[in-house]
Every structure is written in structure tokens, then in C-alpha cells.
Short mmCIF file of C-alpha atoms and ligand atoms in Angstrom, two decimals:
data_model
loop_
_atom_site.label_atom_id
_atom_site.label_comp_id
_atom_site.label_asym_id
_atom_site.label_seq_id
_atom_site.Cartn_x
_atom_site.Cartn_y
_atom_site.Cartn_z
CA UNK K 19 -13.33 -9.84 -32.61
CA UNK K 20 -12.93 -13.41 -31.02
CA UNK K 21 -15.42 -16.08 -32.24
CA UNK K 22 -15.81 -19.19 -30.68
CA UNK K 23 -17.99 -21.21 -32.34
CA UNK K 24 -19.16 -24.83 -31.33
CA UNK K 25 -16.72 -26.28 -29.10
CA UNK K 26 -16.78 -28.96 -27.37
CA UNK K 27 -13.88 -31.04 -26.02
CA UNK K 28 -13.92 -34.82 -24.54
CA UNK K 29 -10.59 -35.75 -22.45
CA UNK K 30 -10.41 -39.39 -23.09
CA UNK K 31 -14.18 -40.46 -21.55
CA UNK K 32 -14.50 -36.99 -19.90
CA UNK K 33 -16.70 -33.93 -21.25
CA UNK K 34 -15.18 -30.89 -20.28
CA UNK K 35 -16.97 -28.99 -22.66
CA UNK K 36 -20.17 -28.84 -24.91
CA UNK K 37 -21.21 -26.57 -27.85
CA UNK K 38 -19.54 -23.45 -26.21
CA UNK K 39 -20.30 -20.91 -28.39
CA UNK K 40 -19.66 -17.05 -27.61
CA UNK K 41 -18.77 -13.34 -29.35
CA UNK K 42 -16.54 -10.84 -28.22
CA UNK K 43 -16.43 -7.55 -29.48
CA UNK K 44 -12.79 -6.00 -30.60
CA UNK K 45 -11.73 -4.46 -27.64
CA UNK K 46 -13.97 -6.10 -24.97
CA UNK K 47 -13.32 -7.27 -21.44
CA UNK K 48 -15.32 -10.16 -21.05
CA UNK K 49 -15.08 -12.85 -18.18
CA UNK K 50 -15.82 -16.26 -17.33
CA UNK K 51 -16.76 -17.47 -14.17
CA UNK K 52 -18.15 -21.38 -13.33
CA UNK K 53 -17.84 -24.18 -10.69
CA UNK K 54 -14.62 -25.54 -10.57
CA UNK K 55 -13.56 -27.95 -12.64
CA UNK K 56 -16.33 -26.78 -15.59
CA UNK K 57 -13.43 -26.30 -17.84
CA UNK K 58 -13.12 -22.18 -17.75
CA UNK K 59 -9.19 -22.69 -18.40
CA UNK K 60 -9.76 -25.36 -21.28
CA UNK K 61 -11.89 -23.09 -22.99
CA UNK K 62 -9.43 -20.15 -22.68
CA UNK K 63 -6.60 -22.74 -23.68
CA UNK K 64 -8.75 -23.72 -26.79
CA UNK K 65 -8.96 -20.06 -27.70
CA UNK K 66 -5.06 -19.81 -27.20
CA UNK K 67 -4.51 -22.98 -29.69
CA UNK K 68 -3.04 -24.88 -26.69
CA UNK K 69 -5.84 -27.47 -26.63
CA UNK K 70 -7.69 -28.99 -29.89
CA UNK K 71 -10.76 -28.83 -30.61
CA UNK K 72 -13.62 -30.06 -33.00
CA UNK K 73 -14.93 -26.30 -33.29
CA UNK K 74 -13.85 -22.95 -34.61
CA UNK K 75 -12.37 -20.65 -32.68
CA UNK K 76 -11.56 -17.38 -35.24
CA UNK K 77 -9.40 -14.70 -33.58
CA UNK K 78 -6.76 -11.72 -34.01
CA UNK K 79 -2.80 -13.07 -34.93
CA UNK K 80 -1.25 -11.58 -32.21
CA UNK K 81 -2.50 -12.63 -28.81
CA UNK K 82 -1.14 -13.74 -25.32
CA UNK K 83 -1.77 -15.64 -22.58
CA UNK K 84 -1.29 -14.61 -18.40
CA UNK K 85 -0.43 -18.27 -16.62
CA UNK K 86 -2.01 -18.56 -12.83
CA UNK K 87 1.47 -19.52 -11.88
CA UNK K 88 3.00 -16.34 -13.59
CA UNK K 89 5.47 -19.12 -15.07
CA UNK K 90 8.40 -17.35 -14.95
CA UNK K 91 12.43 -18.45 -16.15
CA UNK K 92 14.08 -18.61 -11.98
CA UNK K 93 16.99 -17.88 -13.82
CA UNK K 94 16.50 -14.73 -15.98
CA UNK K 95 16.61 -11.17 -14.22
CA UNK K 96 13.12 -9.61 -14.32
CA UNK K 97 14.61 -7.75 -17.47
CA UNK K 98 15.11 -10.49 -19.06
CA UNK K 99 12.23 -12.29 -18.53
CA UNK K 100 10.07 -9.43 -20.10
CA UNK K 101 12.70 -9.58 -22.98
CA UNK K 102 12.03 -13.54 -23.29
CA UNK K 103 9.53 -13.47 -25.66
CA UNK K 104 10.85 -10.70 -27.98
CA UNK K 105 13.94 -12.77 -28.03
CA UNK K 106 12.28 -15.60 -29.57
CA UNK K 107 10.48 -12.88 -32.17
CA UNK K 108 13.87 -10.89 -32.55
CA UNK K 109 11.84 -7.91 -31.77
CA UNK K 110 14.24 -4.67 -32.32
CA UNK K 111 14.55 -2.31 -29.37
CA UNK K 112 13.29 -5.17 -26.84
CA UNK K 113 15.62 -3.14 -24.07
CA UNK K 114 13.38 -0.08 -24.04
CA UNK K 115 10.44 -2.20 -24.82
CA UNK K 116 10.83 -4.14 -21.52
CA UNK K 117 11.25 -0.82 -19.96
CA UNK K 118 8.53 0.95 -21.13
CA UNK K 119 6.13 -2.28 -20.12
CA UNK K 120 7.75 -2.46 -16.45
CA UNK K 121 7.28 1.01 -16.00
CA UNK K 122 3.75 0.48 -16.92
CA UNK K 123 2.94 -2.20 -14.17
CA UNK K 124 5.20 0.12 -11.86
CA UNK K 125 8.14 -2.57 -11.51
CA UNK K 126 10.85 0.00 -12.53
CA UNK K 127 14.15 -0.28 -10.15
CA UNK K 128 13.53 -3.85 -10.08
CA UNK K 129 15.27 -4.73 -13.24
CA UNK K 130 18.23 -6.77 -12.21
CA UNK K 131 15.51 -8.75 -9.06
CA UNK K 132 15.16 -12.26 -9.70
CA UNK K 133 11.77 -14.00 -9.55
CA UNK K 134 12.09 -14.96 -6.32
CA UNK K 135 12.71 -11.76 -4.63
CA UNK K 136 9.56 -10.38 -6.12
CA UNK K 137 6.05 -10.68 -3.93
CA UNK K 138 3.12 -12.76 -5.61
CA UNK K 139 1.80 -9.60 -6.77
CA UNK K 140 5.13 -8.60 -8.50
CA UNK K 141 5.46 -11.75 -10.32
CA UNK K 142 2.01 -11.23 -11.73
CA UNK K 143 3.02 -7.27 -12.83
CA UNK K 144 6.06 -9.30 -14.63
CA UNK K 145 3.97 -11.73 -16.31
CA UNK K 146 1.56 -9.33 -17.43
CA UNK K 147 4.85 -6.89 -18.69
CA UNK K 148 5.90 -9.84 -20.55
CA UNK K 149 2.53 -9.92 -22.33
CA UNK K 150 2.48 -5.94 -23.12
CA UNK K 151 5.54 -6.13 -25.10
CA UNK K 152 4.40 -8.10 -27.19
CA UNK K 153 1.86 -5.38 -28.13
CA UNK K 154 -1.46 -8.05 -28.12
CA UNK K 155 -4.43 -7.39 -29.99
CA UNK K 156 -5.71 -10.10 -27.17
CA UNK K 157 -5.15 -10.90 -24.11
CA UNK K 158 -6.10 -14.08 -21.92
CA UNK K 159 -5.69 -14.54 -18.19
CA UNK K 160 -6.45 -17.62 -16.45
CA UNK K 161 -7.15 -17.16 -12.87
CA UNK K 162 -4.06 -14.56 -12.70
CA UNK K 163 -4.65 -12.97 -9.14
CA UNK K 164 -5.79 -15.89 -7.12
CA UNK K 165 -2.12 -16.43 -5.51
CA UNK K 166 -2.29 -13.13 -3.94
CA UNK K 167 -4.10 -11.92 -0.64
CA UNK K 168 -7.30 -9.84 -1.06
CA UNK K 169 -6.14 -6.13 -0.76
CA UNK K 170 -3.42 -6.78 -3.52
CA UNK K 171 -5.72 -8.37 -5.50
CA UNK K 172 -8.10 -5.25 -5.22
CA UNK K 173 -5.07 -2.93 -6.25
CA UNK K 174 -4.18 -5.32 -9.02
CA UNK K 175 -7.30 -5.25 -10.62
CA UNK K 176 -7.34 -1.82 -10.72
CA UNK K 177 -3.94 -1.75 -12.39
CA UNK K 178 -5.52 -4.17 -14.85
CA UNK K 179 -8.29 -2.08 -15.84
CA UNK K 180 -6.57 1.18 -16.33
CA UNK K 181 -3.97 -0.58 -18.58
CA UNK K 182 -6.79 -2.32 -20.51
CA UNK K 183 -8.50 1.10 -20.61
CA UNK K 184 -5.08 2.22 -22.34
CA UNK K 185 -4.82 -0.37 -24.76
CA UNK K 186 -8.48 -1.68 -25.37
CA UNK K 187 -6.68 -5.33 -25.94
CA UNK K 188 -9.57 -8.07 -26.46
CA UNK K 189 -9.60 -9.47 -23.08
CA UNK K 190 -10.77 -12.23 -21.47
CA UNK K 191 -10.37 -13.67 -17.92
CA UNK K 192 -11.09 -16.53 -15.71
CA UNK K 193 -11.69 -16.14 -12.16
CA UNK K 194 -13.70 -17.52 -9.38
CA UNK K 195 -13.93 -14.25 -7.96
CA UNK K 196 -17.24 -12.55 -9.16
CA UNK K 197 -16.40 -9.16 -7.62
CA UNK K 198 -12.95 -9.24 -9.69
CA UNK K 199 -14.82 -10.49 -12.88
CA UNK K 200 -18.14 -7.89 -12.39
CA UNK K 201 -14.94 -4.80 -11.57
CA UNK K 202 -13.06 -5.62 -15.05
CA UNK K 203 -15.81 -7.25 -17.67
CA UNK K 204 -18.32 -5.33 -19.17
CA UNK K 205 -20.33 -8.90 -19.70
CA UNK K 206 -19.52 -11.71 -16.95
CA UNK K 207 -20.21 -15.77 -19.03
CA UNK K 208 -21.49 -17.88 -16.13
CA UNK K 209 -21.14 -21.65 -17.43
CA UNK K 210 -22.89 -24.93 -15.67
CA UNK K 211 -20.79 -27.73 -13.98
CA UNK K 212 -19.10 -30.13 -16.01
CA UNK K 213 -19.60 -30.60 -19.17
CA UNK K 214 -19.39 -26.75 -19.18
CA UNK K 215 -21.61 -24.93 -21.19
CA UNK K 216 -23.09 -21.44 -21.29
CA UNK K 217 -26.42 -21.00 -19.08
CA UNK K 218 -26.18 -16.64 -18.69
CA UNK K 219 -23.95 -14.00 -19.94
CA UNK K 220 -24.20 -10.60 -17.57
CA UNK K 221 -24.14 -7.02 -18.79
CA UNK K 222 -22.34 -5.30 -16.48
CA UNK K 223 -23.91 -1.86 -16.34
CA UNK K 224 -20.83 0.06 -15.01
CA UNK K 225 -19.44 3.11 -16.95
CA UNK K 226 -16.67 3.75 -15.21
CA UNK K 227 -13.98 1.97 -12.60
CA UNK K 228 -12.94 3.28 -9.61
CA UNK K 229 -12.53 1.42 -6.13
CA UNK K 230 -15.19 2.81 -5.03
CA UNK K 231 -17.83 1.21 -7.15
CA UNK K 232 -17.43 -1.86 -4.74
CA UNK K 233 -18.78 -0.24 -2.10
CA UNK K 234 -22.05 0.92 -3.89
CA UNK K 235 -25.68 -1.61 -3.94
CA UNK K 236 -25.09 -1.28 -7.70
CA UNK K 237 -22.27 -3.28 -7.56
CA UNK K 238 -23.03 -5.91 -4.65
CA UNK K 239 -26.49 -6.40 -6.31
CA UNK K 240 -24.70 -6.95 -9.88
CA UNK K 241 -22.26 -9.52 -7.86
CA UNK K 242 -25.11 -11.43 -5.97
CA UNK K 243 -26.98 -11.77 -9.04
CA UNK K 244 -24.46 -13.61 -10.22
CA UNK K 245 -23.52 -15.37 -7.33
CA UNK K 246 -26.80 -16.64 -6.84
CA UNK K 247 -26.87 -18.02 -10.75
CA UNK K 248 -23.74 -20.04 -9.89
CA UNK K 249 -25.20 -21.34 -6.59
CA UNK K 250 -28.30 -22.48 -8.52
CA UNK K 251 -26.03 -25.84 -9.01
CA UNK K 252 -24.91 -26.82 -4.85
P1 ADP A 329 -11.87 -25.13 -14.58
O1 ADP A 329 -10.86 -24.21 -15.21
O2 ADP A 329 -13.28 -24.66 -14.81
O3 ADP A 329 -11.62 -25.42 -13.14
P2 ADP A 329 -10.66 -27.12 -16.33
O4 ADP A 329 -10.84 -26.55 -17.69
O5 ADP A 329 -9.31 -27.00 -15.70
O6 ADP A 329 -11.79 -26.54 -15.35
O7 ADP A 329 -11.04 -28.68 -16.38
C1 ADP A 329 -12.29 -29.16 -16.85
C2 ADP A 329 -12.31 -30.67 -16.73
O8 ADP A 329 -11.43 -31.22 -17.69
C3 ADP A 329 -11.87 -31.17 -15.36
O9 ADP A 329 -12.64 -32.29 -15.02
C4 ADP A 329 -10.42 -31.54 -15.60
O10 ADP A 329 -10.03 -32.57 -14.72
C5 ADP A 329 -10.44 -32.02 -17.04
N1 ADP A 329 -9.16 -31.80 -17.72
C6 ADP A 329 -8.59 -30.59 -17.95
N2 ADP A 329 -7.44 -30.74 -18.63
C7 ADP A 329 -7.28 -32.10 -18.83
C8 ADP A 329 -6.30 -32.90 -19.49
N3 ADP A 329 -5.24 -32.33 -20.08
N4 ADP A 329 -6.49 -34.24 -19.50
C9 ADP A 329 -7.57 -34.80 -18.92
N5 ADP A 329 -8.55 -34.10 -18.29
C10 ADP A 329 -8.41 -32.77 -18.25
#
């Protein structure tokens, strides 16, 4: 489980956040959606100990974190970016390890690429191989698909839910997109503008994923709910 218990966090004379506080069941997909600028990504960065806070946060040890930007080495074969982090833990075995997690996110043959011959959508398969190594009890993603264009986003998500249907890692995500978050979450956090707080949190009533719950009134009502709570604020 993931407990985040009154947080709040000034920047200098800023309020990004106040008295956030939120559950997440052991193996739940959970996301977050809010105006911009509400502070979605501090919030995951407070749960990831990359930002301080006055509150308590109380989590599983082994966790990681999916950048937006994928932020991957330019210099490191896809290989041995996946094999990055294990280098740093001296994981044994990290050369099947990286394997097994590239053949998971169906980027095997593309071992020896560089970053920058991969698409957008390849770099975020990489990043999210370098997190499944690493074998996470959680997982955090901040905004990971918004670089790519709407069909591979669609694809992506569905890649994302059958490997978190796999694993059952504790997941949460950030996204603007409420038909991404409302596809992967079984409850969807809506916060308020800055300073961000919690105003709903959305069962999603979905049993099971497959692309073509989007096309059902189920899901488009689920969505517009939601959409309309965030428009409640323009
Ligand atoms: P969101 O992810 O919802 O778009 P952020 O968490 O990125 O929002 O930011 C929330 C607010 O906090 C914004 O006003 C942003 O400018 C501010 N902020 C975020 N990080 C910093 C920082 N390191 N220093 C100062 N202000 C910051």
C-alpha cells in the first residue's frame, strides 16, 4: 500500500500543494488527472522522495519512476540503458534481465539501436524496460505517453495494462488524458487548480480492458463525467 498523508508543499511563496491526502491499495492502478500546473508531477515526485515535504508519504522499498522525457543515456545502446540501473545495484544476471524486460515491451532485435534511432513510442517501451528490471513493487509515471501521436498512445496503453495485469505493481500515473487515465486506473483522483488538492476520486467500473471498451457509452459517459468535473474550474 502507498499512503500519502497530509502533504502540502510551498515553492518559495508558491502553493503547489495542500493537505493531499490519498490510499492506494497494494496492487492498484490509480491516476491523477488536474489543470495544468496543479502540481500532479510534484505530488508523484513527493511520493518518489525527489521533492520534500512536511507530510508522510509511507510506501513499498522498491519503487520506480517513468520520466515524460523517457530520459535516456544518448550514449548507451538500448541494452545498456535497461542494464543502467542494475549496474548501479550490481544486480547478477542483468544481461538476461534486460532481455527478458525488452522482450516484454516487444523491443527485442533492437538491442545494439541507440536512443535516437528509436520512435517516441520506443523510447517510452525502453524507459518502462528499464523500470521492469528492477522488479518494482511500485511504479510511477508522469505524463509518459504525451510525446507520442494518438494511435500509439492507444496501443501503448494497452501494452501498459496487460503488463500491469502481469505484475500487479502499485501504480500510479499522471496524465491529462482522461480516456488514458479512465482505460488504465481502476479509481481516476481529479485535483482543483493550484494549490492542488483533492475535490473527487472516480471508481472506474470496468472489469476488464480491451480496445474496445472505448468505443462503448460506458466508457465515454465514465470519461465525460470526469471531464466535466475538471471543466467545473474554466
Ligand atoms: P502539474 O504537474 O499539475 O502540471 P507541477 O507539479 O509541475 O504541476 O507544478 C505545480 C506548481 O508548482 C506550478 O505552479 C509550478 O510552476 C510549481 N513548481 C513545480 N516545481 C517547482 C520548483 N522546483 N520550483 C518552483 N516552483 C515549482
Amino acid at each position: 500500500m502507498i499512503a500519502v498523508q497530509n502533504v502540502s508543499k510551498h515553492f518559495e511563496n508558491k502553493q503547489a500543494l495542500s493537505e493531499v491526502n490519498l490510499d492506494i491499495a497494494t496492487g492498484e492502478f490509480i491516476s491523477i488527472v488536474g489543470p495544468s500546473g496543479c502540481g500532479k508531477s510534484t505530488l508523484l515526485r513527493i511520493i518518489a522522495d525527489l521533492v520534500s515535504t512536511n507530510g508522510v508519504v509511507t510506501k513499498p522499498d522498491k519503487g520506480a519512476f517513468v520520466f515524460q522525457d523517457s530520459a535516456l543515456l544518448p550514449w548507451r545502446t538500448v541494452q545498456r540503458n535497461v542494464e543502467l540501473l542494475m549496474e548501479l545495484e550490481k544486480t547478477p544476471d542483468k544481461k538476461t534481465k534486460a532481455e527478458q524486460a525488452l522482450a516484454q515491451v516487444g523491443l527485442t532485435g533492437f538491442e545494439n539501436h541507440y536512443p535516437h534511432e528509436l520512435s517516441g513510442g520506443m523510447k517510452m517501451r525502453l524507459s518502462l524496460a528499464r523500470s521492469l528490471v528492477l522488479e518494482p513493487e511500485y511504479l510511477l509515471l508522469d505524463e509518459p505517453l504525451s510525446a507520442v501521436d494518438e494511435l500509439t498512445r492507444e496501443v501503448l496503453q494497452e501494452e501498459i495494462y496487460e503488463i500491469w495485469l502481469k505484475h500487479k505493481f502499485t501504480s500510479i500515473l499522471v496524465t491529462h488524458n482522461v480516456a488514458e487515465a479512465v482505460y488504465l486506473s481502476r479509481r481516476v483522483v481529479v485535483m482543483s487548480p493550484r494549490p492542488g488538492k483533492i475535490t473527487d476520486i472516480v471508481d472506474i467500473p470496468f472489469k476488464k480492458r480491451t480496445p474496445k471498451l472505448r468505443s462503448t457509452a460506458e466508457f465515454s459517459a465514465v470519461c465525460n463525467d470526469i471531464s466535466g468535473k475538471l471543466r467545473a474550474w474554466k
